[in-house]
Amino acid sequence: MLLSRYSGRLRCVLTKQQITRGRQARRNIADEPSSAPTQITETALDAPSSTAIARHGTGDAVVVLDVGGKEFKTLRSTVDSNSVLSSLVVRAEANAELTQGGKAIFIDRDPKHFGIILQHLRNKVDGLSYGRVDRYLPANSKKMAIATVQLPAEKEALRDIFMESQYYDIKELQQSACGQSLLTMLMQNFGLAKGANPFDEASKFLLRLKRGLIAGVGLMGVSNAQNILDILPEKVKSSTLLAPEMKLLEELSRSDGGKAQKANKENDSKGK
C-alpha cells in the first residue's frame, strides 16, 4: 500500500497485488460452508440421549436409589441422562445424611411409579421405543410423543405418572400419559388446561358437560344420550381414547331411561 498526496490530501493507493489478494480472500469466504445452525431431523430426535458417561463403559457404575423407602438399582449413565434426577443424586452424594452410610441415595418421592420413570430413561438412552402416539397431536408436539414404556389404563395412575414426569421434566412421558385419552390430550396440547393438570381439567369439563346434558335431556324429554349411543359405530364405542366420553353417555342414557320409566309409571297410575 502506497501513500500519495492528491489535492492537498493524503490517500491510500493499493497495489495491483494487494487488490488481487483481497478479491481472492472474498472468494474463499464465499466458498466456505455455511455456519448456520444444523436443522434437527426426526432421526436425530429419535436417537438416544447422549450422556456424559458412556453406557456400560469406563466411568459407569451401579447406583442404588432409595425412593421414598423403596430401593431401585440402575446405572450412573441412566441417572446422568436426566438433568433433574442427576442433580438430585449429585447433591445427595455430597450429604452424608442422604446416602445412608454409602448404601443408597435417598430421594424424597413416591416410589409407586418411579419404576416407569426409570424404565423410560433406560429405554431412551438405549434407543428403544414401542412407537409413536401422535395421531391427535399438533405438528409441534409429534416429535416428543415417543412411547418408551407401556402405561397403565387407569386414569388415576396416568394422572400420577403425568405429575411425576412433570417433576422430572420428561416431556415425552407427559405426552404419552395424556395420549391415552382424547380429551386429556386436547387439554394438554391445545392449551385448554392453561397450565393446570390436564387430567383434572378434563374431569371438570366432563362434569360440566354431564350437568349440561342432563339439563338438556330433561328439558326436551327424550333419550338423546341413548340415541347418540345407538348411532355410534362399535369401534368408536370401544375406543380407549374416548372411554370417559362413552361412559358419560351410558350414564346419561341409564339416567334418562330411569326418568322415562318413572314417568310411564306415574301416567299408568293416573290412568287407573
Coordinates of C-alpha atoms in Angstrom, one line a residue:
M1 CA 0.0 0.0 0.0
L2 CA 1.3 3.4 -1.0
L3 CA 0.6 6.9 0.3
S4 CA 0.3 9.7 -2.2
R5 CA -0.8 13.4 -2.0
Y6 CA -3.7 14.5 -4.1
S7 CA -5.3 17.9 -3.9
G8 CA -3.6 18.6 -0.6
R9 CA -4.9 15.3 1.0
L10 CA -3.2 12.0 1.7
R11 CA -4.8 9.0 0.1
C12 CA -4.2 5.3 0.1
V13 CA -3.2 3.6 -3.2
L14 CA -3.5 -0.2 -3.2
T15 CA -1.0 -2.0 -5.5
K16 CA -2.3 -4.5 -8.1
Q17 CA -1.0 -7.4 -6.0
Q18 CA -3.0 -6.3 -2.9
I19 CA -6.2 -5.9 -4.9
T20 CA -5.8 -9.4 -6.2
R21 CA -5.2 -10.9 -2.7
G22 CA -8.4 -9.1 -1.4
R23 CA -10.5 -10.5 -4.2
Q24 CA -9.2 -14.0 -3.6
A25 CA -10.0 -13.7 0.1
R26 CA -13.6 -12.7 -0.6
R27 CA -14.0 -15.7 -2.9
N28 CA -12.6 -18.0 -0.2
I29 CA -15.1 -16.7 2.3
A30 CA -18.0 -17.3 -0.1
D31 CA -16.8 -20.8 -0.8
E32 CA -16.7 -21.8 2.9
P33 CA -19.6 -24.0 4.2
S34 CA -22.4 -22.0 5.9
S35 CA -22.1 -21.7 9.7
A36 CA -25.9 -21.6 10.1
P37 CA -27.4 -24.0 12.7
T38 CA -27.9 -27.5 11.5
Q39 CA -31.6 -28.5 11.3
I40 CA -32.6 -31.2 13.8
T41 CA -34.1 -34.1 11.8
E42 CA -36.6 -36.6 13.0
T43 CA -33.8 -39.2 13.1
A44 CA -31.8 -37.0 15.5
L45 CA -34.8 -36.7 17.8
D46 CA -35.4 -40.4 17.8
A47 CA -31.7 -41.1 18.7
P48 CA -31.0 -42.0 22.4
S49 CA -29.9 -39.1 24.6
S50 CA -26.2 -38.5 24.7
T51 CA -24.9 -38.8 28.2
A52 CA -21.6 -37.7 29.7
I53 CA -20.9 -41.2 30.8
A54 CA -20.5 -44.0 28.2
R55 CA -23.2 -46.6 28.6
H56 CA -21.6 -49.7 30.3
G57 CA -18.2 -48.1 29.7
T58 CA -15.4 -46.6 31.8
G59 CA -16.9 -44.4 34.5
D60 CA -20.3 -46.1 34.5
A61 CA -21.3 -47.8 37.8
V62 CA -24.2 -49.2 39.6
V63 CA -26.2 -46.7 41.6
V64 CA -28.7 -47.6 44.4
L65 CA -31.6 -45.2 44.8
D66 CA -33.9 -45.2 47.8
V67 CA -37.0 -43.6 46.5
G68 CA -39.5 -43.0 49.4
G69 CA -38.3 -46.1 51.2
K70 CA -38.1 -48.5 48.2
E71 CA -34.8 -49.3 46.6
F72 CA -34.1 -49.2 42.8
K73 CA -30.8 -50.2 41.1
T74 CA -29.7 -48.6 37.9
L75 CA -26.6 -47.3 36.1
R76 CA -24.9 -44.0 36.5
S77 CA -25.4 -43.4 32.8
T78 CA -29.2 -43.8 33.2
V79 CA -29.2 -41.3 36.0
D80 CA -27.0 -38.9 34.1
S81 CA -29.4 -38.8 31.1
N82 CA -32.0 -36.8 33.1
S83 CA -30.8 -33.4 34.5
V84 CA -33.3 -33.4 37.4
L85 CA -32.5 -36.9 38.6
S86 CA -28.8 -36.4 38.1
S87 CA -28.9 -33.1 40.1
L88 CA -30.7 -34.8 43.0
V89 CA -28.2 -37.7 43.1
V90 CA -25.2 -35.3 42.9
R91 CA -26.5 -33.2 45.8
A92 CA -27.5 -36.2 47.9
E93 CA -24.0 -37.8 47.4
A94 CA -22.5 -34.6 49.0
N95 CA -24.7 -35.0 52.0
A96 CA -23.9 -38.0 54.3
E97 CA -27.4 -37.8 55.8
L98 CA -28.9 -38.7 52.4
T99 CA -26.6 -41.6 51.5
Q100 CA -27.3 -43.9 54.4
G101 CA -23.7 -44.7 55.0
G102 CA -22.9 -45.1 51.3
K103 CA -25.6 -47.8 50.9
A104 CA -28.3 -46.0 48.9
I105 CA -29.1 -42.4 47.8
F106 CA -32.3 -41.2 49.3
I107 CA -34.8 -39.4 47.0
D108 CA -37.9 -38.0 48.6
R109 CA -40.5 -39.0 46.0
D110 CA -43.3 -41.5 45.9
P111 CA -41.9 -44.9 44.7
K112 CA -45.2 -46.1 43.2
H113 CA -44.5 -45.0 39.6
F114 CA -40.7 -44.4 39.8
G115 CA -40.2 -47.8 38.1
I116 CA -41.9 -46.4 35.0
I117 CA -39.8 -43.2 35.2
L118 CA -36.6 -45.3 35.4
Q119 CA -37.7 -47.7 32.6
H120 CA -38.4 -44.7 30.3
L121 CA -34.9 -43.3 30.9
R122 CA -33.3 -46.7 30.3
N123 CA -35.1 -47.3 27.1
K124 CA -34.4 -43.8 25.9
V125 CA -30.6 -44.0 26.4
D126 CA -30.7 -47.4 24.7
G127 CA -32.7 -46.0 21.8
L128 CA -35.7 -48.3 22.4
S129 CA -39.4 -47.4 21.9
Y130 CA -42.7 -49.0 21.2
G131 CA -43.7 -46.5 18.5
R132 CA -45.4 -43.1 18.4
V133 CA -48.7 -41.8 19.9
D134 CA -49.1 -38.9 17.6
R135 CA -52.5 -39.4 15.9
Y136 CA -54.2 -36.4 17.5
L137 CA -51.1 -34.3 18.3
P138 CA -50.3 -31.0 16.7
A139 CA -47.3 -30.9 14.5
N140 CA -45.0 -29.2 17.1
S141 CA -45.6 -32.0 19.6
K142 CA -45.4 -35.1 17.4
K143 CA -41.6 -35.5 17.7
M144 CA -41.9 -35.6 21.5
A145 CA -44.6 -38.3 21.7
I146 CA -42.4 -41.4 21.7
A147 CA -43.8 -44.4 23.7
T148 CA -40.8 -45.7 25.5
V149 CA -42.9 -47.6 28.2
Q150 CA -46.2 -49.3 28.4
L151 CA -48.5 -47.2 30.6
P152 CA -51.5 -48.4 32.7
A153 CA -55.0 -47.7 31.5
E154 CA -56.4 -46.3 34.8
K155 CA -56.9 -42.6 34.8
E156 CA -55.7 -42.1 38.4
A157 CA -52.4 -43.9 37.6
L158 CA -51.9 -41.8 34.4
R159 CA -52.6 -38.6 36.3
D160 CA -49.9 -39.6 38.9
I161 CA -47.4 -40.6 36.2
F162 CA -48.1 -37.2 34.5
M163 CA -47.3 -35.4 37.7
E164 CA -44.1 -37.4 38.3
S165 CA -42.9 -36.8 34.7
Q166 CA -43.6 -33.1 35.3
Y167 CA -41.3 -33.2 38.3
Y168 CA -38.5 -34.9 36.4
D169 CA -39.2 -32.7 33.4
I170 CA -39.8 -35.6 31.0
K171 CA -41.9 -34.1 28.1
E172 CA -42.2 -37.4 26.2
L173 CA -43.7 -39.2 29.1
Q174 CA -46.1 -36.3 29.8
Q175 CA -47.3 -36.6 26.2
S176 CA -47.6 -40.4 26.4
A177 CA -49.7 -40.2 29.6
C178 CA -52.0 -37.6 28.1
G179 CA -52.2 -39.5 24.9
Q180 CA -54.3 -42.3 26.5
S181 CA -57.4 -40.0 26.5
L182 CA -58.5 -37.8 23.6
L183 CA -60.0 -35.2 25.9
T184 CA -56.9 -35.0 28.1
M185 CA -54.7 -34.8 25.0
L186 CA -56.7 -31.9 23.7
M187 CA -56.4 -30.2 27.1
Q188 CA -52.6 -30.6 27.2
N189 CA -51.6 -29.9 23.6
F190 CA -54.0 -27.0 22.7
G191 CA -53.5 -25.0 25.9
L192 CA -57.0 -25.7 27.2
A193 CA -55.7 -26.7 30.6
K194 CA -54.0 -23.3 30.9
G195 CA -51.0 -24.6 32.9
A196 CA -53.1 -26.8 35.2
N197 CA -53.1 -30.6 35.4
P198 CA -54.9 -31.7 32.1
F199 CA -56.4 -34.7 33.8
D200 CA -58.1 -32.6 36.4
E201 CA -59.3 -30.1 33.8
A202 CA -60.7 -32.9 31.7
S203 CA -62.6 -34.3 34.7
K204 CA -64.0 -30.8 35.3
F205 CA -65.0 -30.4 31.7
L206 CA -66.8 -33.8 31.7
L207 CA -68.7 -32.9 34.9
R208 CA -69.9 -29.6 33.3
L209 CA -70.8 -31.4 30.2
K210 CA -72.7 -34.1 32.1
R211 CA -74.7 -31.4 34.0
G212 CA -75.5 -29.6 30.8
L213 CA -76.6 -32.7 29.0
I214 CA -78.8 -33.8 31.9
A215 CA -80.4 -30.4 31.9
G216 CA -80.9 -30.5 28.2
V217 CA -82.3 -34.1 28.2
G218 CA -84.7 -33.2 31.0
L219 CA -86.0 -30.1 29.1
M220 CA -86.6 -32.0 25.8
G221 CA -88.0 -35.1 27.4
V222 CA -86.3 -37.5 25.0
S223 CA -83.5 -40.1 25.4
N224 CA -80.9 -38.1 23.4
A225 CA -78.0 -39.9 25.1
Q226 CA -79.3 -43.3 24.1
N227 CA -80.0 -42.1 20.6
I228 CA -76.4 -40.9 20.3
L229 CA -75.1 -44.3 21.6
D230 CA -77.3 -46.1 19.1
I231 CA -75.9 -44.4 16.0
L232 CA -72.2 -44.5 17.1
P233 CA -70.1 -47.2 15.4
E234 CA -68.9 -50.1 17.6
K235 CA -65.3 -49.1 17.0
V236 CA -65.9 -45.6 18.5
K237 CA -67.7 -47.1 21.5
S238 CA -64.8 -49.4 22.3
S239 CA -62.1 -46.8 21.7
T240 CA -59.9 -46.4 24.8
L241 CA -59.3 -42.7 23.8
L242 CA -63.0 -42.0 24.1
A243 CA -63.6 -44.1 27.2
P244 CA -64.6 -41.2 29.5
E245 CA -67.0 -39.8 26.9
M246 CA -68.6 -43.2 26.3
K247 CA -69.0 -43.8 30.0
L248 CA -70.7 -40.4 30.3
L249 CA -73.2 -41.2 27.5
E250 CA -74.0 -44.5 29.0
E251 CA -74.7 -43.0 32.4
L252 CA -76.9 -40.3 30.8
S253 CA -78.8 -42.9 28.9
R254 CA -79.4 -45.0 32.0
S255 CA -80.4 -41.9 34.0
D256 CA -82.7 -40.7 31.3
G257 CA -84.2 -44.2 30.9
G258 CA -84.9 -44.3 34.6
K259 CA -86.7 -41.0 34.3
A260 CA -88.8 -42.3 31.4
Q261 CA -89.8 -45.4 33.3
K262 CA -90.8 -43.3 36.3
A263 CA -92.9 -41.0 34.1
N264 CA -94.6 -44.1 32.5
K265 CA -95.5 -45.5 35.9
E266 CA -96.9 -42.2 37.0
N267 CA -99.0 -42.0 33.8
D268 CA -100.3 -45.5 34.3
S269 CA -101.3 -44.8 37.9
K270 CA -103.2 -41.7 36.8
G271 CA -105.0 -43.7 34.1
K272 CA -106.2 -46.2 36.6

